Structure formats: structure tokens, C-alpha cells
mmCIF file of C-alpha atoms and ligand atoms in Angstrom:
data_model
loop_
_atom_site.group_PDB
_atom_site.id
_atom_site.type_symbol
_atom_site.label_atom_id
_atom_site.label_comp_id
_atom_site.label_asym_id
_atom_site.label_seq_id
_atom_site.Cartn_x
_atom_site.Cartn_y
_atom_site.Cartn_z
ATOM 1 C CA UNK A 1 84.186 68.871 -16.144
ATOM 2 C CA UNK A 2 86.290 71.462 -18.348
ATOM 3 C CA UNK A 3 88.966 72.263 -15.664
ATOM 4 C CA UNK A 4 90.573 75.332 -18.190
ATOM 5 C CA UNK A 5 88.909 76.432 -21.217
ATOM 6 C CA UNK A 6 90.544 79.080 -24.020
ATOM 7 C CA UNK A 7 88.139 81.004 -25.699
ATOM 8 C CA UNK A 8 89.399 82.922 -28.859
ATOM 9 C CA UNK A 9 92.242 83.278 -27.733
ATOM 10 C CA UNK A 10 95.017 85.682 -29.853
ATOM 11 C CA UNK A 11 98.313 86.392 -29.662
ATOM 12 C CA UNK A 12 99.893 88.917 -31.879
ATOM 13 C CA UNK A 13 103.719 89.790 -31.983
ATOM 14 C CA UNK A 14 105.543 92.555 -33.138
ATOM 15 C CA UNK A 15 108.521 91.174 -35.266
ATOM 16 C CA UNK A 16 110.161 95.148 -36.408
ATOM 17 C CA UNK A 17 107.249 97.199 -37.958
ATOM 18 C CA UNK A 18 105.136 93.398 -38.998
ATOM 19 C CA UNK A 19 102.658 92.370 -36.854
ATOM 20 C CA UNK A 20 102.643 88.414 -36.527
ATOM 21 C CA UNK A 21 98.705 86.874 -35.426
ATOM 22 C CA UNK A 22 100.380 83.697 -34.335
ATOM 23 C CA UNK A 23 97.357 82.227 -32.309
ATOM 24 C CA UNK A 24 94.790 83.323 -34.316
ATOM 25 C CA UNK A 25 91.379 82.513 -32.103
ATOM 26 C CA UNK A 26 92.183 79.198 -29.981
ATOM 27 C CA UNK A 27 88.715 77.599 -28.210
ATOM 28 C CA UNK A 28 89.663 74.539 -25.744
ATOM 29 C CA UNK A 29 89.024 72.583 -23.666
ATOM 30 C CA UNK A 30 90.363 70.631 -20.848
ATOM 31 C CA UNK A 31 88.733 68.097 -18.469
ATOM 32 C CA UNK A 32 89.706 67.337 -15.388
ATOM 33 C CA UNK A 33 92.400 64.121 -14.635
ATOM 34 C CA UNK A 34 92.906 63.578 -18.199
ATOM 35 C CA UNK A 35 95.921 63.630 -20.437
ATOM 36 C CA UNK A 36 96.056 65.705 -23.396
ATOM 37 C CA UNK A 37 98.788 65.794 -25.957
ATOM 38 C CA UNK A 38 99.377 69.065 -28.274
ATOM 39 C CA UNK A 39 100.605 68.281 -31.506
ATOM 40 C CA UNK A 40 101.471 70.760 -35.224
ATOM 41 C CA UNK A 41 104.099 71.380 -37.147
ATOM 42 C CA UNK A 42 106.994 73.542 -35.879
ATOM 43 C CA UNK A 43 106.079 77.041 -35.420
ATOM 44 C CA UNK A 44 102.005 76.521 -35.582
ATOM 45 C CA UNK A 45 101.865 77.892 -32.495
ATOM 46 C CA UNK A 46 102.108 75.328 -29.015
ATOM 47 C CA UNK A 47 104.924 76.579 -27.109
ATOM 48 C CA UNK A 48 103.019 80.078 -27.247
ATOM 49 C CA UNK A 49 99.741 78.235 -26.611
ATOM 50 C CA UNK A 50 101.246 76.422 -23.780
ATOM 51 C CA UNK A 51 102.923 79.464 -21.881
ATOM 52 C CA UNK A 52 99.877 81.455 -22.314
ATOM 53 C CA UNK A 53 97.506 78.914 -20.600
ATOM 54 C CA UNK A 54 99.842 78.490 -17.839
ATOM 55 C CA UNK A 55 99.826 81.957 -17.088
ATOM 56 C CA UNK A 56 104.200 82.622 -18.050
ATOM 57 C CA UNK A 57 102.376 84.974 -20.831
ATOM 58 C CA UNK A 58 98.942 87.107 -21.805
ATOM 59 C CA UNK A 59 97.231 86.815 -24.436
ATOM 60 C CA UNK A 60 96.369 89.745 -26.429
ATOM 61 C CA UNK A 61 92.787 88.602 -27.328
ATOM 62 C CA UNK A 62 90.490 86.591 -25.900
ATOM 63 C CA UNK A 63 89.331 84.252 -22.120
ATOM 64 C CA UNK A 64 92.097 81.725 -20.478
ATOM 65 C CA UNK A 65 89.487 80.317 -17.417
ATOM 66 C CA UNK A 66 90.964 78.502 -15.402
ATOM 67 C CA UNK A 67 88.449 77.048 -13.162
ATOM 68 C CA UNK A 68 86.338 79.832 -13.958
ATOM 69 C CA UNK A 69 88.788 82.258 -13.383
ATOM 70 C CA UNK A 70 89.949 84.295 -16.312
ATOM 71 C CA UNK A 71 94.135 84.763 -15.767
ATOM 72 C CA UNK A 72 93.613 86.940 -18.640
ATOM 73 C CA UNK A 73 92.338 89.618 -16.716
ATOM 74 C CA UNK A 74 94.097 88.810 -13.597
ATOM 75 C CA UNK A 75 97.167 91.076 -11.644
ATOM 76 C CA UNK A 76 100.745 89.507 -12.415
ATOM 77 C CA UNK A 77 100.627 88.983 -8.465
ATOM 78 C CA UNK A 78 97.674 86.142 -8.198
ATOM 79 C CA UNK A 79 98.534 84.972 -11.598
ATOM 80 C CA UNK A 80 102.413 84.517 -10.050
ATOM 81 C CA UNK A 81 100.100 82.544 -6.952
ATOM 82 C CA UNK A 82 98.299 80.084 -9.395
ATOM 83 C CA UNK A 83 101.337 79.007 -11.146
ATOM 84 C CA UNK A 84 102.958 78.350 -7.679
ATOM 85 C CA UNK A 85 100.383 76.411 -6.009
ATOM 86 C CA UNK A 86 98.136 74.966 -9.036
ATOM 87 C CA UNK A 87 100.485 74.588 -11.791
ATOM 88 C CA UNK A 88 103.312 72.461 -12.303
ATOM 89 C CA UNK A 89 105.602 72.362 -15.190
ATOM 90 C CA UNK A 90 108.155 70.097 -17.194
ATOM 91 C CA UNK A 91 109.880 71.261 -20.509
ATOM 92 C CA UNK A 92 112.460 69.809 -22.857
ATOM 93 C CA UNK A 93 115.917 70.207 -20.324
ATOM 94 C CA UNK A 94 115.285 69.244 -16.949
ATOM 95 C CA UNK A 95 116.750 72.441 -15.839
ATOM 96 C CA UNK A 96 118.190 71.295 -12.841
ATOM 97 C CA UNK A 97 120.179 73.551 -10.513
ATOM 98 C CA UNK A 98 123.720 72.233 -10.563
ATOM 99 C CA UNK A 99 124.896 73.093 -6.949
ATOM 100 C CA UNK A 100 121.612 71.389 -5.772
ATOM 101 C CA UNK A 101 121.447 67.275 -4.663
ATOM 102 C CA UNK A 102 118.218 66.223 -5.805
ATOM 103 C CA UNK A 103 116.588 65.806 -2.624
ATOM 104 C CA UNK A 104 117.843 69.933 -2.158
ATOM 105 C CA UNK A 105 116.258 70.571 -5.958
ATOM 106 C CA UNK A 106 112.436 69.497 -3.817
ATOM 107 C CA UNK A 107 112.692 71.339 -0.990
ATOM 108 C CA UNK A 108 113.159 74.314 -3.201
ATOM 109 C CA UNK A 109 110.732 73.414 -4.948
ATOM 110 C CA UNK A 110 108.443 73.296 -1.598
ATOM 111 C CA UNK A 111 109.963 76.535 -0.273
ATOM 112 C CA UNK A 112 108.896 78.079 -3.665
ATOM 113 C CA UNK A 113 105.077 76.661 -3.702
ATOM 114 C CA UNK A 114 104.784 78.426 0.069
ATOM 115 C CA UNK A 115 104.406 75.035 1.595
ATOM 116 C CA UNK A 116 102.868 75.736 4.804
ATOM 117 C CA UNK A 117 104.579 72.195 6.314
ATOM 118 C CA UNK A 118 107.385 71.642 8.671
ATOM 119 C CA UNK A 119 111.335 70.678 8.010
ATOM 120 C CA UNK A 120 110.431 66.778 8.984
ATOM 121 C CA UNK A 121 107.289 66.844 6.713
ATOM 122 C CA UNK A 122 108.684 68.369 3.932
ATOM 123 C CA UNK A 123 111.679 66.132 3.815
ATOM 124 C CA UNK A 124 108.402 63.082 4.371
ATOM 125 C CA UNK A 125 107.188 64.659 0.966
ATOM 126 C CA UNK A 126 110.171 64.149 -0.865
ATOM 127 C CA UNK A 127 111.325 61.116 0.227
ATOM 128 C CA UNK A 128 107.115 60.111 -1.279
ATOM 129 C CA UNK A 129 108.044 61.533 -4.677
ATOM 130 C CA UNK A 130 110.871 60.403 -4.822
ATOM 131 C CA UNK A 131 110.177 56.617 -4.692
ATOM 132 C CA UNK A 132 107.174 57.611 -6.969
ATOM 133 C CA UNK A 133 109.952 58.415 -9.752
ATOM 134 C CA UNK A 134 111.995 55.660 -9.015
ATOM 135 C CA UNK A 135 114.815 58.012 -7.506
ATOM 136 C CA UNK A 136 115.013 57.328 -3.696
ATOM 137 C CA UNK A 137 118.862 55.910 -4.558
ATOM 138 C CA UNK A 138 120.296 59.112 -6.080
ATOM 139 C CA UNK A 139 118.484 61.768 -3.477
ATOM 140 C CA UNK A 140 122.147 62.724 -2.474
ATOM 141 C CA UNK A 141 123.497 62.822 -6.339
ATOM 142 C CA UNK A 142 124.106 66.057 -7.935
ATOM 143 C CA UNK A 143 122.105 66.349 -11.718
ATOM 144 C CA UNK A 144 125.895 66.205 -13.391
ATOM 145 C CA UNK A 145 125.956 62.568 -11.982
ATOM 146 C CA UNK A 146 122.750 61.518 -13.267
ATOM 147 C CA UNK A 147 121.699 60.967 -16.911
ATOM 148 C CA UNK A 148 118.607 62.738 -19.248
ATOM 149 C CA UNK A 149 116.422 60.249 -18.391
ATOM 150 C CA UNK A 150 117.028 59.930 -14.659
ATOM 151 C CA UNK A 151 117.551 64.413 -14.664
ATOM 152 C CA UNK A 152 113.787 64.483 -16.437
ATOM 153 C CA UNK A 153 111.928 62.190 -13.096
ATOM 154 C CA UNK A 154 113.965 64.712 -10.942
ATOM 155 C CA UNK A 155 111.877 67.255 -13.082
ATOM 156 C CA UNK A 156 108.594 65.705 -13.101
ATOM 157 C CA UNK A 157 109.244 64.944 -8.821
ATOM 158 C CA UNK A 158 110.147 68.297 -9.348
ATOM 159 C CA UNK A 159 106.944 69.609 -11.565
ATOM 160 C CA UNK A 160 104.076 67.789 -8.840
ATOM 161 C CA UNK A 161 105.437 67.603 -5.356
ATOM 162 C CA UNK A 162 103.293 70.842 -4.341
ATOM 163 C CA UNK A 163 100.484 69.406 -5.795
ATOM 164 C CA UNK A 164 99.864 71.269 -8.548
ATOM 165 C CA UNK A 165 95.922 71.026 -10.512
ATOM 166 C CA UNK A 166 97.407 71.206 -14.216
ATOM 167 C CA UNK A 167 100.786 69.623 -15.056
ATOM 168 C CA UNK A 168 101.897 71.643 -18.582
ATOM 169 C CA UNK A 169 104.721 69.975 -19.966
ATOM 170 C CA UNK A 170 106.455 71.301 -23.596
ATOM 171 C CA UNK A 171 108.435 68.209 -25.285
ATOM 172 C CA UNK A 172 109.126 66.711 -22.551
ATOM 173 C CA UNK A 173 110.971 64.000 -23.858
ATOM 174 C CA UNK A 174 112.477 65.777 -26.794
ATOM 175 C CA UNK A 175 116.050 65.406 -25.649
ATOM 176 C CA UNK A 176 115.292 61.389 -24.874
ATOM 177 C CA UNK A 177 116.228 58.201 -26.920
ATOM 178 C CA UNK A 178 113.553 55.919 -28.022
ATOM 179 C CA UNK A 179 113.161 53.784 -24.990
ATOM 180 C CA UNK A 180 113.372 56.624 -22.172
ATOM 181 C CA UNK A 181 110.949 58.674 -24.078
ATOM 182 C CA UNK A 182 108.571 55.857 -23.445
ATOM 183 C CA UNK A 183 109.681 55.411 -19.973
ATOM 184 C CA UNK A 184 109.399 58.924 -19.219
ATOM 185 C CA UNK A 185 105.762 59.332 -20.957
ATOM 186 C CA UNK A 186 104.669 56.202 -19.041
ATOM 187 C CA UNK A 187 105.395 57.910 -16.082
ATOM 188 C CA UNK A 188 103.812 61.569 -16.433
ATOM 189 C CA UNK A 189 100.704 59.111 -17.263
ATOM 190 C CA UNK A 190 100.581 57.252 -14.558
ATOM 191 C CA UNK A 191 101.554 59.790 -11.876
ATOM 192 C CA UNK A 192 99.112 62.187 -13.449
ATOM 193 C CA UNK A 193 95.920 59.992 -13.358
ATOM 194 C CA UNK A 194 97.101 58.556 -9.299
ATOM 195 C CA UNK A 195 97.422 62.309 -8.618
ATOM 196 C CA UNK A 196 93.943 62.941 -10.531
ATOM 197 C CA UNK A 197 96.192 65.966 -12.248
ATOM 198 C CA UNK A 198 95.304 67.244 -15.623
ATOM 199 C CA UNK A 199 98.228 67.475 -18.232
ATOM 200 C CA UNK A 200 98.752 68.946 -21.162
ATOM 201 C CA UNK A 201 101.720 67.807 -23.223
ATOM 202 C CA UNK A 202 103.386 69.225 -26.774
ATOM 203 C CA UNK A 203 105.168 66.638 -28.262
ATOM 204 C CA UNK A 204 106.619 65.664 -31.882
ATOM 205 C CA UNK A 205 106.930 62.048 -31.661
ATOM 206 C CA UNK A 206 104.302 60.272 -32.629
ATOM 207 C CA UNK A 207 104.775 57.176 -30.254
ATOM 208 C CA UNK A 208 104.082 59.502 -27.375
ATOM 209 C CA UNK A 209 100.661 59.911 -28.316
ATOM 210 C CA UNK A 210 99.360 56.670 -26.651
ATOM 211 C CA UNK A 211 99.857 58.173 -23.486
ATOM 212 C CA UNK A 212 97.026 60.746 -24.273
ATOM 213 C CA UNK A 213 92.962 60.294 -23.528
ATOM 214 C CA UNK A 214 92.857 63.691 -26.131
ATOM 215 C CA UNK A 215 94.799 65.118 -29.147
ATOM 216 C CA UNK A 216 94.558 68.182 -30.580
ATOM 217 C CA UNK A 217 96.143 69.092 -33.654
ATOM 218 C CA UNK A 218 97.960 72.609 -34.556
ATOM 219 C CA UNK A 219 98.232 74.565 -38.306
ATOM 220 C CA UNK A 220 98.883 78.172 -38.230
ATOM 221 C CA UNK A 221 97.954 79.211 -34.884
ATOM 222 C CA UNK A 222 94.905 77.295 -34.905
ATOM 223 C CA UNK A 223 93.345 73.941 -33.668
ATOM 224 C CA UNK A 224 92.513 72.057 -36.218
ATOM 225 C CA UNK A 225 91.422 69.045 -34.988
ATOM 226 C CA UNK A 226 90.526 67.817 -31.718
ATOM 227 C CA UNK A 227 89.467 64.241 -30.629
HETATM 228 N N1 ATP B 1 107.970 86.365 -28.248
HETATM 229 C C1 ATP B 1 108.105 86.277 -29.239
HETATM 230 N N2 ATP B 1 108.138 87.143 -30.963
HETATM 231 C C2 ATP B 1 108.266 86.754 -32.142
HETATM 232 N N3 ATP B 1 108.005 86.009 -32.583
HETATM 233 C C3 ATP B 1 107.712 84.644 -31.439
HETATM 234 C C4 ATP B 1 107.681 84.933 -29.759
HETATM 235 N N4 ATP B 1 107.505 83.872 -29.302
HETATM 236 C C5 ATP B 1 107.204 82.833 -30.728
HETATM 237 N N5 ATP B 1 107.211 83.876 -31.736
HETATM 238 C C6 ATP B 1 106.634 82.904 -33.392
HETATM 239 O O1 ATP B 1 105.541 82.395 -32.922
HETATM 240 C C7 ATP B 1 105.134 81.847 -33.961
HETATM 241 C C8 ATP B 1 105.025 79.748 -33.410
HETATM 242 O O2 ATP B 1 106.289 80.607 -32.071
HETATM 243 P P1 ATP B 1 105.851 78.659 -30.863
HETATM 244 O O3 ATP B 1 107.035 78.216 -29.891
HETATM 245 O O4 ATP B 1 104.621 78.827 -30.690
HETATM 246 O O5 ATP B 1 105.720 77.893 -32.225
HETATM 247 P P2 ATP B 1 106.028 76.009 -31.894
HETATM 248 O O6 ATP B 1 104.628 75.385 -32.515
HETATM 249 O O7 ATP B 1 106.262 75.792 -30.105
HETATM 250 O O8 ATP B 1 106.923 74.986 -32.342
HETATM 251 P P3 ATP B 1 108.363 74.144 -32.198
HETATM 252 O O9 ATP B 1 107.159 73.426 -32.616
HETATM 253 O O10 ATP B 1 109.556 74.615 -33.366
HETATM 254 O O11 ATP B 1 108.686 74.309 -30.466
HETATM 255 C C9 ATP B 1 107.207 81.224 -34.707
HETATM 256 O O12 ATP B 1 106.644 81.502 -35.612
HETATM 257 C C10 ATP B 1 107.828 82.383 -34.128
HETATM 258 O O13 ATP B 1 108.778 82.709 -34.511
HETATM 259 MG MG1 MG B 2 107.706 74.587 -29.203
#
């Protein structure tokens, strides 16, 4: 089943006097529980597409259907709710809060997602998720003492702790070396498969494509290949 469908999505930016069409009518669907990679040259519109799918910015035209509901027609508060409960995000850099420990970053995320859990239940969720990403031994560490790969593991934990239905990742391995990139991508795949999360990630790295079930290629604002 398709959890996510984009129909003829367009995005136009006004750069000064000039109107630029960055997405020119994109159609795509994401199947539940599968991992899809989005590739294409720099400037082809990958991040724009990902952020529109994730409700972080609106489309100029077309439909963004999540579970049959059209994000393009929702008010900001409804979209915010979906983002906080149903979506998870990972970016190129972990963007951890410098003055919070690993454990505190995750507890904060549970608050943001309006989790109804009691404190001790939250602690056990955090414990479990840290085990899942292999970071339980660093739960009291601050971000400055973590390696790039470790930070990204915490970012993965933070992105999935509220059990989202969809995970969006924009170049999650771009700041890592080859070995760490493979470890992080393998972890994203393993966890999202186990938790049955639908995943869309952007990458420039050919080696990361082996972790995807499907590959979508963009060129100049259009999808040119879907496999
Ligand atoms: N807010 C904006 N205002 C104006 N132009 C924008 C805006 N956001 C993106 N663009 C333009 O849209 C085009 C596509 O940008 P986008 O970030 O989606 O590309 P990308 O495929 O993710 O590239 P990269 O691989 O370098 O990250 C670029 O030409 C960019 O300059
Ligand atoms: Mg980008």
C-alpha cells in the first residue's frame, strides 16, 4: 500500500523578479515499510521535495497525500501535529543540543511529540532506544564528547523514539567517512525495517544505494527514473 503519494507537485520560488520553477510536476509514492533513496545532481530539487513531503514547506501546486489526507490543504497546526507524531527527521549534521546529555536529548523529543508516557516509562523507552542504536553506554555524555558517527546514532534515536510512521533523512551520511556512513545507513535500514517505518533518504553516495529497496532519480525538478 502507498502510505505517501505526491501528485503533480510543483514548487516555484521568486528569486527577485524571476520566478523559478524548482519542482515541475513530481509524482511519486512510498510503499509502507520500504526504504527509498532519492538521488540526483546538486540543485535538482531533492531537499525541496523532501521538505514538501515532510510538511516543512508547502507546495505551490499539486497534492501531498499522507494516509489519504492532503497536507497541502491542512492548516499549520494540523501539519505540526502530524510532523511531531507521525514523522521523524535526520539531517546531514546531528544538530544535537550542546548542553543536554544524550539521554536528555531523547527525553526532550518525547516531550515535543506530546508522549503521554509517565516519567519512568519515558526512561525505559529511552533506555531501549539507546540499546537499539548501540549508545546506551554514552547516555550521560554531552555531544561535544561524541564522534560524528556517534552523534548520528543519537540523531537516529531521536528521530525514531516517538515511533513515527515515516522517516525523512536528508544526506544522513554526508558528514561521515565511508566506514561510518555504511554503519549508519545499515542501522537506519535495520531499525526502520524492524519498526516497520517507511523511509525516504537523500544521498549523493552511490554506495548507500544498496541500503534502499527503491531508487528515485531526480533531474532538474522532475523524477526521471523510478526503480
Ligand atoms: N527558499 C528558496 N528560495 C529560492 N530558491 C530556492 C529555495 N530553496 C531552494 N531553492 C533553489 O531550488 C533549487 C533546488 O534546491 P534543493 O536544495 O532542493 O536541491 P538539492 O537537489 O537538494 O541539492 P543538493 O544536492 O546540493 O543538496 C536550487 O537551485 C536552489 O537554489
Ligand atoms: Mg539538498
